[in-house]
Coordinates of N, CA, C and O in Angstrom, one line a residue:
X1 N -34.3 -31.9 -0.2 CA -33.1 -31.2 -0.2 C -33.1 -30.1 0.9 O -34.2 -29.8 1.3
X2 N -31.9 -29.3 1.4 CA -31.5 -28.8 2.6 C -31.8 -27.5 1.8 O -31.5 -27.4 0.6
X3 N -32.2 -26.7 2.3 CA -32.4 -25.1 2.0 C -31.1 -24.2 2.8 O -30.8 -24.2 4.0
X4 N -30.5 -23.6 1.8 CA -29.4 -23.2 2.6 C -29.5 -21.5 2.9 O -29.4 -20.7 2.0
X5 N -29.6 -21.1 3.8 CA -29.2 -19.7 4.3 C -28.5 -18.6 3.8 O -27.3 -18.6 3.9
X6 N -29.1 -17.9 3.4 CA -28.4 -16.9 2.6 C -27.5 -16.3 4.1 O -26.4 -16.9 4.1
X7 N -27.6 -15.6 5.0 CA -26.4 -14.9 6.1 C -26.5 -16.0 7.2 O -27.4 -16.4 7.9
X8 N -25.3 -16.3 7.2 CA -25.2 -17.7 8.2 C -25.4 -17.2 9.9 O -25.7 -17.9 10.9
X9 N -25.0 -16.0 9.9 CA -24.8 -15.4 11.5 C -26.2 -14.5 11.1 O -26.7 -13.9 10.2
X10 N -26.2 -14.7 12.7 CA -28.2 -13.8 13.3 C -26.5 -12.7 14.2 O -25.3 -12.9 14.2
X11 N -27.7 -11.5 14.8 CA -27.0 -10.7 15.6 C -28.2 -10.8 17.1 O -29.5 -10.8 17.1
X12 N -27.4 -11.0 18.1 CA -28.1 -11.4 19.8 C -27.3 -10.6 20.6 O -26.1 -10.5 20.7
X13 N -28.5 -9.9 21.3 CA -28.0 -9.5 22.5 C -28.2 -9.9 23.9 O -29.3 -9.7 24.6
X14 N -27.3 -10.6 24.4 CA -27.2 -11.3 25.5 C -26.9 -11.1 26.9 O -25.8 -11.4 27.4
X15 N -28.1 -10.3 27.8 CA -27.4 -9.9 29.0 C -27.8 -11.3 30.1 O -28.7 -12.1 30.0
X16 N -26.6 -11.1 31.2 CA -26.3 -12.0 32.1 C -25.8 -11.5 33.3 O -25.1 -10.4 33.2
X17 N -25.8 -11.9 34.5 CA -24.9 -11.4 36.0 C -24.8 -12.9 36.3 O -25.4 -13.9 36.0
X18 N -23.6 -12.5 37.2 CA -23.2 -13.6 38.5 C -24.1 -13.8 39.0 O -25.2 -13.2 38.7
X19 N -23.9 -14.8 39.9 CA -25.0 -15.5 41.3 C -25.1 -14.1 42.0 O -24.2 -13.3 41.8
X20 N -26.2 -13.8 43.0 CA -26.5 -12.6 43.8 C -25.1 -13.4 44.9 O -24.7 -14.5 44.9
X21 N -24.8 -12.6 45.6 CA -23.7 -12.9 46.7 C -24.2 -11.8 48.1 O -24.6 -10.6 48.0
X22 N -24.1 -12.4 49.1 CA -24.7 -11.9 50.2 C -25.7 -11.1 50.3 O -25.4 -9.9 50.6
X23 N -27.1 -11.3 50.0 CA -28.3 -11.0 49.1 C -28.3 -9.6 48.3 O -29.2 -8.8 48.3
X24 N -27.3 -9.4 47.8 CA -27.2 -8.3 46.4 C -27.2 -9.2 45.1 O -26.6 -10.3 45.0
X25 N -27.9 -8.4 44.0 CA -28.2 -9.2 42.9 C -26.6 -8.8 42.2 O -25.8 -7.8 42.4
X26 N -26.6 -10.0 41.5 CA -25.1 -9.4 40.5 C -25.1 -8.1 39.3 O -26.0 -7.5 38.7
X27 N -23.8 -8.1 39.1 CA -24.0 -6.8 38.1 C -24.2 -7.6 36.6 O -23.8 -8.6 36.1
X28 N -25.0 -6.9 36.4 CA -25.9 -7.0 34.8 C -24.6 -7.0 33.8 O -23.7 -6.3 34.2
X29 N -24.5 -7.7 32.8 CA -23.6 -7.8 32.2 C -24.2 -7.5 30.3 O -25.1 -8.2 30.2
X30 N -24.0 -6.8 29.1 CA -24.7 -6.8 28.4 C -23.7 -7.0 26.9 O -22.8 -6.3 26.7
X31 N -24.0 -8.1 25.8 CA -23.1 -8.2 24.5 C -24.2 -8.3 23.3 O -25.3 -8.8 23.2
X32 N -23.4 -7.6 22.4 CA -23.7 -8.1 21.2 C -23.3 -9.0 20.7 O -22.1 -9.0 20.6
X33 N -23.8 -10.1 20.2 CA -22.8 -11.6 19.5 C -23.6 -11.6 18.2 O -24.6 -11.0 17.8
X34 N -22.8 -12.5 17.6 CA -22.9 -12.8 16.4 C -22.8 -14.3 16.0 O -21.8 -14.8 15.6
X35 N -24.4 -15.2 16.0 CA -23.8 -16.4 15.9 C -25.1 -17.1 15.3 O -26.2 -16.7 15.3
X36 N -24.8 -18.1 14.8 CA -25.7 -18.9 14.0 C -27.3 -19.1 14.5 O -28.4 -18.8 14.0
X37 N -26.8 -19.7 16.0 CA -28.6 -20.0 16.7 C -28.2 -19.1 18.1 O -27.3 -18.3 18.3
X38 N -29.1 -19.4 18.7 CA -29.1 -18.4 20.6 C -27.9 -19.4 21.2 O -26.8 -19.0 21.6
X39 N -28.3 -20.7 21.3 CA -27.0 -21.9 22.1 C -25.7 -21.1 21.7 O -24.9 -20.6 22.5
X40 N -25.4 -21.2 20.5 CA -23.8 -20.2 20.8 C -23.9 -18.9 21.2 O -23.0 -18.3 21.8
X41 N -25.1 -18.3 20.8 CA -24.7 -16.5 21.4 C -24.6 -17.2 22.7 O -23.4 -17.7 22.9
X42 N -25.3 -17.4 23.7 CA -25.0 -18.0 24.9 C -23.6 -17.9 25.2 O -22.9 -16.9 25.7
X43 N -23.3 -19.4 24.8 CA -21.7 -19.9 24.8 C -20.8 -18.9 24.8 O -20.0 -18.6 25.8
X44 N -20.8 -18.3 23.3 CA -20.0 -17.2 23.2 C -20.1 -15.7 24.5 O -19.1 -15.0 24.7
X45 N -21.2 -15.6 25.0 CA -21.2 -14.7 25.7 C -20.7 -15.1 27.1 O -20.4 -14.1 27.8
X46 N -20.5 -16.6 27.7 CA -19.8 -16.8 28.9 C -18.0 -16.9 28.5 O -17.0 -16.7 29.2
X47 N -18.1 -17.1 27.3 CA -16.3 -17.6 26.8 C -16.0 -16.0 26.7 O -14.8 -15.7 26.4
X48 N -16.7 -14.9 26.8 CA -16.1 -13.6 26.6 C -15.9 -12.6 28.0 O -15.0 -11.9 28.5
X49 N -17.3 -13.0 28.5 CA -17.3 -12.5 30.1 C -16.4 -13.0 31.0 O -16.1 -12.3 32.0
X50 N -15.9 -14.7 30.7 CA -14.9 -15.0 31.8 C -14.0 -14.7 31.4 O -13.2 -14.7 32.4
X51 N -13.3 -14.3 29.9 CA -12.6 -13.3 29.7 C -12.4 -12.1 30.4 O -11.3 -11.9 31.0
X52 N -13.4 -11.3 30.6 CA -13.6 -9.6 30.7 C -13.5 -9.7 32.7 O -12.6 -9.0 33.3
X53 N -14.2 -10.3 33.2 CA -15.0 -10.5 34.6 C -14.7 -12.2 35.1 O -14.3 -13.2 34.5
X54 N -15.1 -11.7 36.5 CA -14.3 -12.8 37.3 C -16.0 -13.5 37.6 O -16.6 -13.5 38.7
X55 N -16.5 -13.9 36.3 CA -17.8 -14.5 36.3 C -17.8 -15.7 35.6 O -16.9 -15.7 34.8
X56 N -18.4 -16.5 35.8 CA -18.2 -17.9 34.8 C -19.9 -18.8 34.5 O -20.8 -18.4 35.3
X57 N -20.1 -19.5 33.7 CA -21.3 -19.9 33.8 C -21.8 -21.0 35.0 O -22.9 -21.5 35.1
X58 N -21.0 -21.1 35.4 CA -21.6 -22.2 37.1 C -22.2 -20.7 38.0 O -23.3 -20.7 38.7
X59 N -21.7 -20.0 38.0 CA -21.6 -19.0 39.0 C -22.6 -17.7 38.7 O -22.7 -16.7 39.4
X60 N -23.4 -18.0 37.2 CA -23.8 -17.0 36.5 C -25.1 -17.6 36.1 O -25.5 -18.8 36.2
X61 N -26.0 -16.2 35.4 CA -27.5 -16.6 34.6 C -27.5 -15.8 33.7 O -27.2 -14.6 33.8
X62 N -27.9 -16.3 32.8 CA -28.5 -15.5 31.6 C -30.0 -15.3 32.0 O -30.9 -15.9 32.6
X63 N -29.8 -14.1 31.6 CA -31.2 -12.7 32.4 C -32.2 -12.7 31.0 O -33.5 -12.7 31.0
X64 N -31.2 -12.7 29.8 CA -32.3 -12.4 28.4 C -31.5 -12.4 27.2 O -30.6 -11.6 27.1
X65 N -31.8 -13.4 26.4 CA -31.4 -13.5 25.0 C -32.3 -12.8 24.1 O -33.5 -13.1 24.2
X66 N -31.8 -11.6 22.9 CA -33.2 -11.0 22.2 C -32.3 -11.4 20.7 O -31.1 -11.0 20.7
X67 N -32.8 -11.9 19.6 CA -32.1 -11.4 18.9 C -32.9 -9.8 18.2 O -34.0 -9.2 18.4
X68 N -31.5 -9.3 17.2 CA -31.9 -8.0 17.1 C -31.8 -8.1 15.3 O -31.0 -8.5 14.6
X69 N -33.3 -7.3 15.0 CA -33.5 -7.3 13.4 C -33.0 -6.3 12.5 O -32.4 -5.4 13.2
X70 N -32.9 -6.1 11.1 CA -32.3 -5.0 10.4 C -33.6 -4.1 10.1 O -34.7 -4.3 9.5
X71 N -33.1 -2.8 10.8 CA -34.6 -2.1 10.5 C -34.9 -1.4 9.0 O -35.8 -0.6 8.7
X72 N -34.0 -2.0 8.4 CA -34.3 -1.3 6.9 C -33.7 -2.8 5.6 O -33.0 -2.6 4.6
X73 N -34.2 -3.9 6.1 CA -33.3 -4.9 5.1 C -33.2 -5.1 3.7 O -32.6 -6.1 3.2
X74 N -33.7 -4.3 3.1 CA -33.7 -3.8 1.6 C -33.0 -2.9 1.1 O -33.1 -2.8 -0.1
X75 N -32.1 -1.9 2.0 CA -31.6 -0.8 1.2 C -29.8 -1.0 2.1 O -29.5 -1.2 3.3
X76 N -28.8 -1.0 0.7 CA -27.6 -0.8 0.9 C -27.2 0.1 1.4 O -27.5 1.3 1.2
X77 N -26.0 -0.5 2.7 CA -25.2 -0.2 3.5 C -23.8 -0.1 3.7 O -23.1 -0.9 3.2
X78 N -23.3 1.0 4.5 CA -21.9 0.8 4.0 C -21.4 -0.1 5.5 O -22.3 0.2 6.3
X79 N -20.6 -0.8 6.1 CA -20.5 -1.3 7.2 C -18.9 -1.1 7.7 O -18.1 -1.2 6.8
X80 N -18.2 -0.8 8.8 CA -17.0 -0.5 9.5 C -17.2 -1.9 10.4 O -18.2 -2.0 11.0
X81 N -16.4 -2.9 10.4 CA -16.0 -3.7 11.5 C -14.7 -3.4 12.1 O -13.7 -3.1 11.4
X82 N -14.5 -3.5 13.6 CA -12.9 -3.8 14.3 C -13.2 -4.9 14.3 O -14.3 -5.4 14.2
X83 N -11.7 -5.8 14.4 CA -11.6 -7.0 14.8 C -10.3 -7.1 15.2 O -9.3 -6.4 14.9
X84 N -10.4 -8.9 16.2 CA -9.4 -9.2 16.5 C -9.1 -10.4 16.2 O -9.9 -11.2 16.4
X85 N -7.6 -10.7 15.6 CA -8.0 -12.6 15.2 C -6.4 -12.9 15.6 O -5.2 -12.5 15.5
X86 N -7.4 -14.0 16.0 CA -5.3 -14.9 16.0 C -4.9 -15.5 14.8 O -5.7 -15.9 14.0
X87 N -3.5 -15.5 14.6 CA -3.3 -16.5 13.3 C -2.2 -17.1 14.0 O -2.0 -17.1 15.2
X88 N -1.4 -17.7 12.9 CA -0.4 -18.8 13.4 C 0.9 -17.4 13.9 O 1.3 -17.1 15.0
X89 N 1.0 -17.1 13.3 CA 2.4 -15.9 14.3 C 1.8 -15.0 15.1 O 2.6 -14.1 15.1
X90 N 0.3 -14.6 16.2 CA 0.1 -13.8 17.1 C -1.0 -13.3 16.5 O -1.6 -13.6 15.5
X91 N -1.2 -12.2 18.0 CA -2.5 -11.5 17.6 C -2.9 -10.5 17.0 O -2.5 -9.4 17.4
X92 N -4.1 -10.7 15.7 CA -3.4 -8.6 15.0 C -5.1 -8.4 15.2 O -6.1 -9.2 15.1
X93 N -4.9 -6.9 15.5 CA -6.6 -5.6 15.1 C -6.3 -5.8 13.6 O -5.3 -5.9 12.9
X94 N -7.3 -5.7 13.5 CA -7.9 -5.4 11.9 C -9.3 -4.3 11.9 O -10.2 -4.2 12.7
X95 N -9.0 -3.4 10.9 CA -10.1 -2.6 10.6 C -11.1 -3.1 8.9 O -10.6 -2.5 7.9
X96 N -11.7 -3.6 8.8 CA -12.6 -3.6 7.7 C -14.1 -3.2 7.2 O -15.0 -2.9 8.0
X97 N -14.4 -3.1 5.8 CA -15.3 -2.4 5.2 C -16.2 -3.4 4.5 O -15.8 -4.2 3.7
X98 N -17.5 -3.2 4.9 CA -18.0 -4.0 3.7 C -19.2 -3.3 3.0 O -19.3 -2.2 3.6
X99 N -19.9 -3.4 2.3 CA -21.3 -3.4 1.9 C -22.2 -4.4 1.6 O -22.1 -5.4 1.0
X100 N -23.4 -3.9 2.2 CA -24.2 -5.1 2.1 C -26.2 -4.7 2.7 O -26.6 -3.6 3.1
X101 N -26.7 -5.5 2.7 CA -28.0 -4.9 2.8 C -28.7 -5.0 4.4 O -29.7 -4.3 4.7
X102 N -27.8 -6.0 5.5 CA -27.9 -5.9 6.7 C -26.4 -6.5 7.2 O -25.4 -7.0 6.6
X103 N -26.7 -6.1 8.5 CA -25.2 -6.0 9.1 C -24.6 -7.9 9.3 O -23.5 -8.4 9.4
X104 N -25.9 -8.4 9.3 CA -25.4 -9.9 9.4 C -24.7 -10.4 8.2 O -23.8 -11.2 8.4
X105 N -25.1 -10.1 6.8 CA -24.6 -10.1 6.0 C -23.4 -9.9 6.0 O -22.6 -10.9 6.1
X106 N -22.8 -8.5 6.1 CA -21.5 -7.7 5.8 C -21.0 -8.8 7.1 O -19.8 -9.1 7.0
X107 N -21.6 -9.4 8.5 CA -20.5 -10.1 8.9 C -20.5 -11.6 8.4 O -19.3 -12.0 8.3
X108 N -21.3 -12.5 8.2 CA -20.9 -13.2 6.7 C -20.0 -12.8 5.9 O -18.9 -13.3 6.1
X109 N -19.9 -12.2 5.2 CA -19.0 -11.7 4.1 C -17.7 -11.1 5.1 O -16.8 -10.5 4.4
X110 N -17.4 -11.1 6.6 CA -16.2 -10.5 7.0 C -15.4 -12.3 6.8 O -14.6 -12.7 6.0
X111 N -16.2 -13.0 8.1 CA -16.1 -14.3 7.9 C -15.5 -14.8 6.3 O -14.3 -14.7 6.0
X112 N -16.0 -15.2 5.8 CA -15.6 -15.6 4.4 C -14.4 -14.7 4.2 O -13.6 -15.5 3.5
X113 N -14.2 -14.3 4.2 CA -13.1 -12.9 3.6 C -11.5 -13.2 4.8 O -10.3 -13.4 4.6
X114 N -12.1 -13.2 6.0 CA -11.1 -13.8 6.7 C -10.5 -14.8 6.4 O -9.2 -14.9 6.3
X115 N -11.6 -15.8 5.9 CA -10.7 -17.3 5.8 C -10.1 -17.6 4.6 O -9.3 -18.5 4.3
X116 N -10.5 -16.5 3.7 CA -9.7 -16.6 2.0 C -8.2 -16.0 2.1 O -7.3 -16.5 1.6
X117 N -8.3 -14.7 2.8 CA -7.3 -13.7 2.9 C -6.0 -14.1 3.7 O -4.8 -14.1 3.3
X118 N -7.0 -14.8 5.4 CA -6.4 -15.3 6.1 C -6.1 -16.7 6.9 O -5.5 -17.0 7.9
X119 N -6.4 -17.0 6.4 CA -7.0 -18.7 6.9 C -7.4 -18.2 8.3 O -7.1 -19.1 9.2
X120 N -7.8 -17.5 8.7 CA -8.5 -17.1 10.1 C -10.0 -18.2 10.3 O -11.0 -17.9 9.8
X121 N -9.9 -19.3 11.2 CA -11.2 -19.7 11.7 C -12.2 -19.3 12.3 O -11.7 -18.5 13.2
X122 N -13.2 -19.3 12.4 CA -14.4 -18.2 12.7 C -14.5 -18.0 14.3 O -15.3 -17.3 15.0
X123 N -13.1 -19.3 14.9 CA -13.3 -19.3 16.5 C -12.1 -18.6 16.9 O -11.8 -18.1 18.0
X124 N -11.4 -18.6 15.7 CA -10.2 -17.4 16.1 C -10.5 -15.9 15.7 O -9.5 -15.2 15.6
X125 N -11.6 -15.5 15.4 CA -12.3 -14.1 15.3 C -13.1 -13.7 16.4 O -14.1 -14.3 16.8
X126 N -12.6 -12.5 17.0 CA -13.1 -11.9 18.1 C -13.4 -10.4 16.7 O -12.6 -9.9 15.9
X127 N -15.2 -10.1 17.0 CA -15.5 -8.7 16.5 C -15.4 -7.7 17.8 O -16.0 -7.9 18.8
X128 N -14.7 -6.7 17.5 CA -14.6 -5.7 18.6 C -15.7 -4.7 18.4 O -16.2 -4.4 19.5
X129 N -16.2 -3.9 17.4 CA -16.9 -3.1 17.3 C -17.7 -3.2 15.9 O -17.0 -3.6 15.0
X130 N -19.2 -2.8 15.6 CA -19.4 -2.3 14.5 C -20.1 -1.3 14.0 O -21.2 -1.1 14.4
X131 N -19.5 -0.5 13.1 CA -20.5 0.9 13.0 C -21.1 0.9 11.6 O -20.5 0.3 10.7
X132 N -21.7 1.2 11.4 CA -23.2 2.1 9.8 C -21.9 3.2 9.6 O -21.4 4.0 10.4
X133 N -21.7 2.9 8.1 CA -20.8 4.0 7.9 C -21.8 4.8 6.4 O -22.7 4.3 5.6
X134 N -21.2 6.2 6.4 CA -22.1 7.1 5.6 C -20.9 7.1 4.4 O -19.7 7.0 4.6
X135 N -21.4 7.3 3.2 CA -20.9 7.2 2.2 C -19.1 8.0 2.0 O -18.3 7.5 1.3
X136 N -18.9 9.3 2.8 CA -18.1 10.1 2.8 C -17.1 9.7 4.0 O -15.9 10.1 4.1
X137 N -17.7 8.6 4.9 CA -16.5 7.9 5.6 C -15.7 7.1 5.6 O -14.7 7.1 6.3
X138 N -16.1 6.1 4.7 CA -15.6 5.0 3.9 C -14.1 5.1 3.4 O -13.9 5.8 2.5
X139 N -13.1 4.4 4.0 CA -11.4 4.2 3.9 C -11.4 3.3 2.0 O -11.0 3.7 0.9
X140 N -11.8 2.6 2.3 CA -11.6 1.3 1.5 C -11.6 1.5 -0.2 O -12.6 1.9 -0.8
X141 N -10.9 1.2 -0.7 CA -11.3 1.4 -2.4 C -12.4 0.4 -2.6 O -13.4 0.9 -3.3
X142 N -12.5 -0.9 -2.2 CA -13.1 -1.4 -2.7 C -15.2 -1.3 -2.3 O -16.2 -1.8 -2.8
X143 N -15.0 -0.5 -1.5 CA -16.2 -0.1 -0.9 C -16.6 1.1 -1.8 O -17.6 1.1 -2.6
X144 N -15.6 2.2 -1.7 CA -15.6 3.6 -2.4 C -16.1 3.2 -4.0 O -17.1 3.9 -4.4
X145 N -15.6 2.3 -4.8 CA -15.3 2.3 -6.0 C -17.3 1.7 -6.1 O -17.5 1.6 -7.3
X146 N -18.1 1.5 -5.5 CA -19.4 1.5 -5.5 C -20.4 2.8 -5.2 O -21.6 2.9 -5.4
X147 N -19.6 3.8 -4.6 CA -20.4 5.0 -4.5 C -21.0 5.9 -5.7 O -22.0 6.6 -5.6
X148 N -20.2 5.5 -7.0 CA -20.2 6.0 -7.7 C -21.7 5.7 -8.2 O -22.2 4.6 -8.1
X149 N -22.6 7.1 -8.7 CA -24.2 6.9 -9.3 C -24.0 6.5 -10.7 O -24.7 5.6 -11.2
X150 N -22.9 7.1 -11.4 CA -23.0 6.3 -12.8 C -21.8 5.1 -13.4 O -21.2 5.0 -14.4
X151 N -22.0 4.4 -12.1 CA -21.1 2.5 -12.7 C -21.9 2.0 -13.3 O -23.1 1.8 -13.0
X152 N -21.2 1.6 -14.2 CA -21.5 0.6 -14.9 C -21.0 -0.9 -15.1 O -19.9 -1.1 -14.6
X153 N -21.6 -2.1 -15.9 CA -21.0 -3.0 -15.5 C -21.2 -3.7 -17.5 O -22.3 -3.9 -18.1
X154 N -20.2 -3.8 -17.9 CA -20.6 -4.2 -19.4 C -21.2 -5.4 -19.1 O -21.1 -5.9 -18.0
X155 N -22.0 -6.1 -20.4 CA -22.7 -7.6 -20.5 C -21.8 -8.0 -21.6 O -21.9 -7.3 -22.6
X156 N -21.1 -8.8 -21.5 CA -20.3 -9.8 -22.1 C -21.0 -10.4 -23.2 O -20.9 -10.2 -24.4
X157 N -21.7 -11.2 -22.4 CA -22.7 -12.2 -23.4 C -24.2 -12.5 -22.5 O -24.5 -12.8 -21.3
X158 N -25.0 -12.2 -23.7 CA -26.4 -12.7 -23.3 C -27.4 -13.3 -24.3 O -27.7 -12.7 -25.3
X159 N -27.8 -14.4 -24.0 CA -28.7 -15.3 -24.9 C -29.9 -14.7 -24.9 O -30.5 -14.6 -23.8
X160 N -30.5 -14.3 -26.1 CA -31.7 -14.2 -27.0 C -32.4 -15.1 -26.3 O -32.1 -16.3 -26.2
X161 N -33.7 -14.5 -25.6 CA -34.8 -15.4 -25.2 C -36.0 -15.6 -26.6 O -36.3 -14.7 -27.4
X162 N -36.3 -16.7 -26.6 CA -37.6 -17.0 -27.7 C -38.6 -16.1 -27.2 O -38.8 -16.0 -26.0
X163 N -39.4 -15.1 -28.4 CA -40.4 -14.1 -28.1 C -41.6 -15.0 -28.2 O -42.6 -14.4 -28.3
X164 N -41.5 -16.1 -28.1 CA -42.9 -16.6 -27.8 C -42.7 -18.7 -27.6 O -41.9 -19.3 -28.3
X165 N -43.4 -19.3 -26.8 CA -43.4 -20.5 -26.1 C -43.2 -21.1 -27.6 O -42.5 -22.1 -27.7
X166 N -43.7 -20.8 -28.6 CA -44.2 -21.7 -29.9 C -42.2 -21.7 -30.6 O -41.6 -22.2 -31.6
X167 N -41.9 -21.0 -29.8 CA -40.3 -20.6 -30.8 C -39.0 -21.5 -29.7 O -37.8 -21.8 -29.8
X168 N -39.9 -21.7 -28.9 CA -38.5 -22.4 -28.0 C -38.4 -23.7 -28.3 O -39.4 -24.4 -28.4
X169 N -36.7 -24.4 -28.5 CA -36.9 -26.0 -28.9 C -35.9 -26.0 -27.8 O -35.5 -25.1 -27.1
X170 N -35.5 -27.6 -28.0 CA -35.2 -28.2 -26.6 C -34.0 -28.7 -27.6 O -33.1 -29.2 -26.8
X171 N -33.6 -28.8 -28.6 CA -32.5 -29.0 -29.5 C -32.2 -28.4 -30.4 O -33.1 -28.2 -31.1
X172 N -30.9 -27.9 -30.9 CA -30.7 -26.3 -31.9 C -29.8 -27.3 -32.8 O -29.3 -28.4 -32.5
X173 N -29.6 -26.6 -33.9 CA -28.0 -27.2 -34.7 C -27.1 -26.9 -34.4 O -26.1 -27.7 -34.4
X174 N -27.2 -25.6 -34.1 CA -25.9 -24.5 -34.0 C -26.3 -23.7 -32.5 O -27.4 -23.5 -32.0
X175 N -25.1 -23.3 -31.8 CA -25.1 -23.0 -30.9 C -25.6 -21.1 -30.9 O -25.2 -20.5 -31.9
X176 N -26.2 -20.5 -29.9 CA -26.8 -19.5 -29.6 C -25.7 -17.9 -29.9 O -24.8 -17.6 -29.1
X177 N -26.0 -17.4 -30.7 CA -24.9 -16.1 -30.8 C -25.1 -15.4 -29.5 O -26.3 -15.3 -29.2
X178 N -23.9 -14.9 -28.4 CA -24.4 -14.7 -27.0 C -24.2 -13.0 -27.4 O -24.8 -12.0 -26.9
X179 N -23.3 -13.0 -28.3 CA -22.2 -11.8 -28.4 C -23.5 -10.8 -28.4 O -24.7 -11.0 -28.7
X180 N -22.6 -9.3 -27.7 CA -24.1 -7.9 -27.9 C -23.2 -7.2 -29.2 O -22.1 -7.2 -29.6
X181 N -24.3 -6.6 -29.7 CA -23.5 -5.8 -30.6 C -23.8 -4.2 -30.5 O -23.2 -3.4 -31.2

């Protein structure tokens, strides 16, 4: 069976220049991407530069692919993305919020959230910026409404574990009381 990836996007920083032109080296070019393996940070990093600059990948090198780690991957974060996406009537900025335990995450979870909200394809998402946001910067209700130290979340229903291996059967008569009281 396939093991599936908890955050589908790595974060790469990919610098590149043009060909040197009359023995001057080219100007250093430098991105953050966001993509599954290095072959698309790549990709993605010539489809944005020949955007930006009059450089293209015949005419260009990639100087250094790194990707870049979460230096704290265990402790909750609040996250700010810009974005830009096309949809079927034109181009809109978007500002969003997420939380999550690294930033590749919270852009997984932009992704997903795009395509529910907006049927946005992950090749019609351009990320423009992203920032570490501190608890008091946070726009969003749905971000805010987790700051809180005393949330709570009720338990509905939970099944009674057997207090010992000799008490567990593999067939009951009656079905398990889940209710809490």
């Amino acid at each position: 069976t396939k093991k599936k990836m908890r955050h589908q996007f790595r974060t790469y920083e990919v610098i590149g220049r043009g060909a040197p032109k009359d023995g001057k080296e080219g100007q250093l070019y430098r991105m953050k991407l966001f993509s599954p393996n290095e072959v698309v940070a790549k990709s993605r990093f010539w489809y944005f530069l020949s955007q930006l600059k009059k450089v293209k990948k015949a005419t260009g090198e990639i100087v250094s692919v790194i990707e870049i780690h979460e230096r704290k991957p265990h402790t909750i974060k609040n996250f700010g993305i810009f974005l830009r996406y096309d949809s079927r009537s034109g181009t809109h900025n978007m500002y969003k919020e997420f939380r999550d335990t690294t930033l590749n995450g919270a852009i997984s979870q932009l992704y997903l959230d795009m395509a529910g909200r907006h049927r946005a394809r992950s090749r019609n998402i351009q990320i423009i910026k992203t920032t570490r946001l501190v608890s008091s910067k946070c726009k969003r209700p749905s971000t805010t409404t987790f700051h809180n130290d005393k949330l709570k979340f009720p338990i509905p229903h939970r099944a009674a574990k057997p207090t010992s291996k000799r008490f567990r059967l593999l067939y009951s008569a009656s079905r398990p009381a889940t209710h809490v009281q």
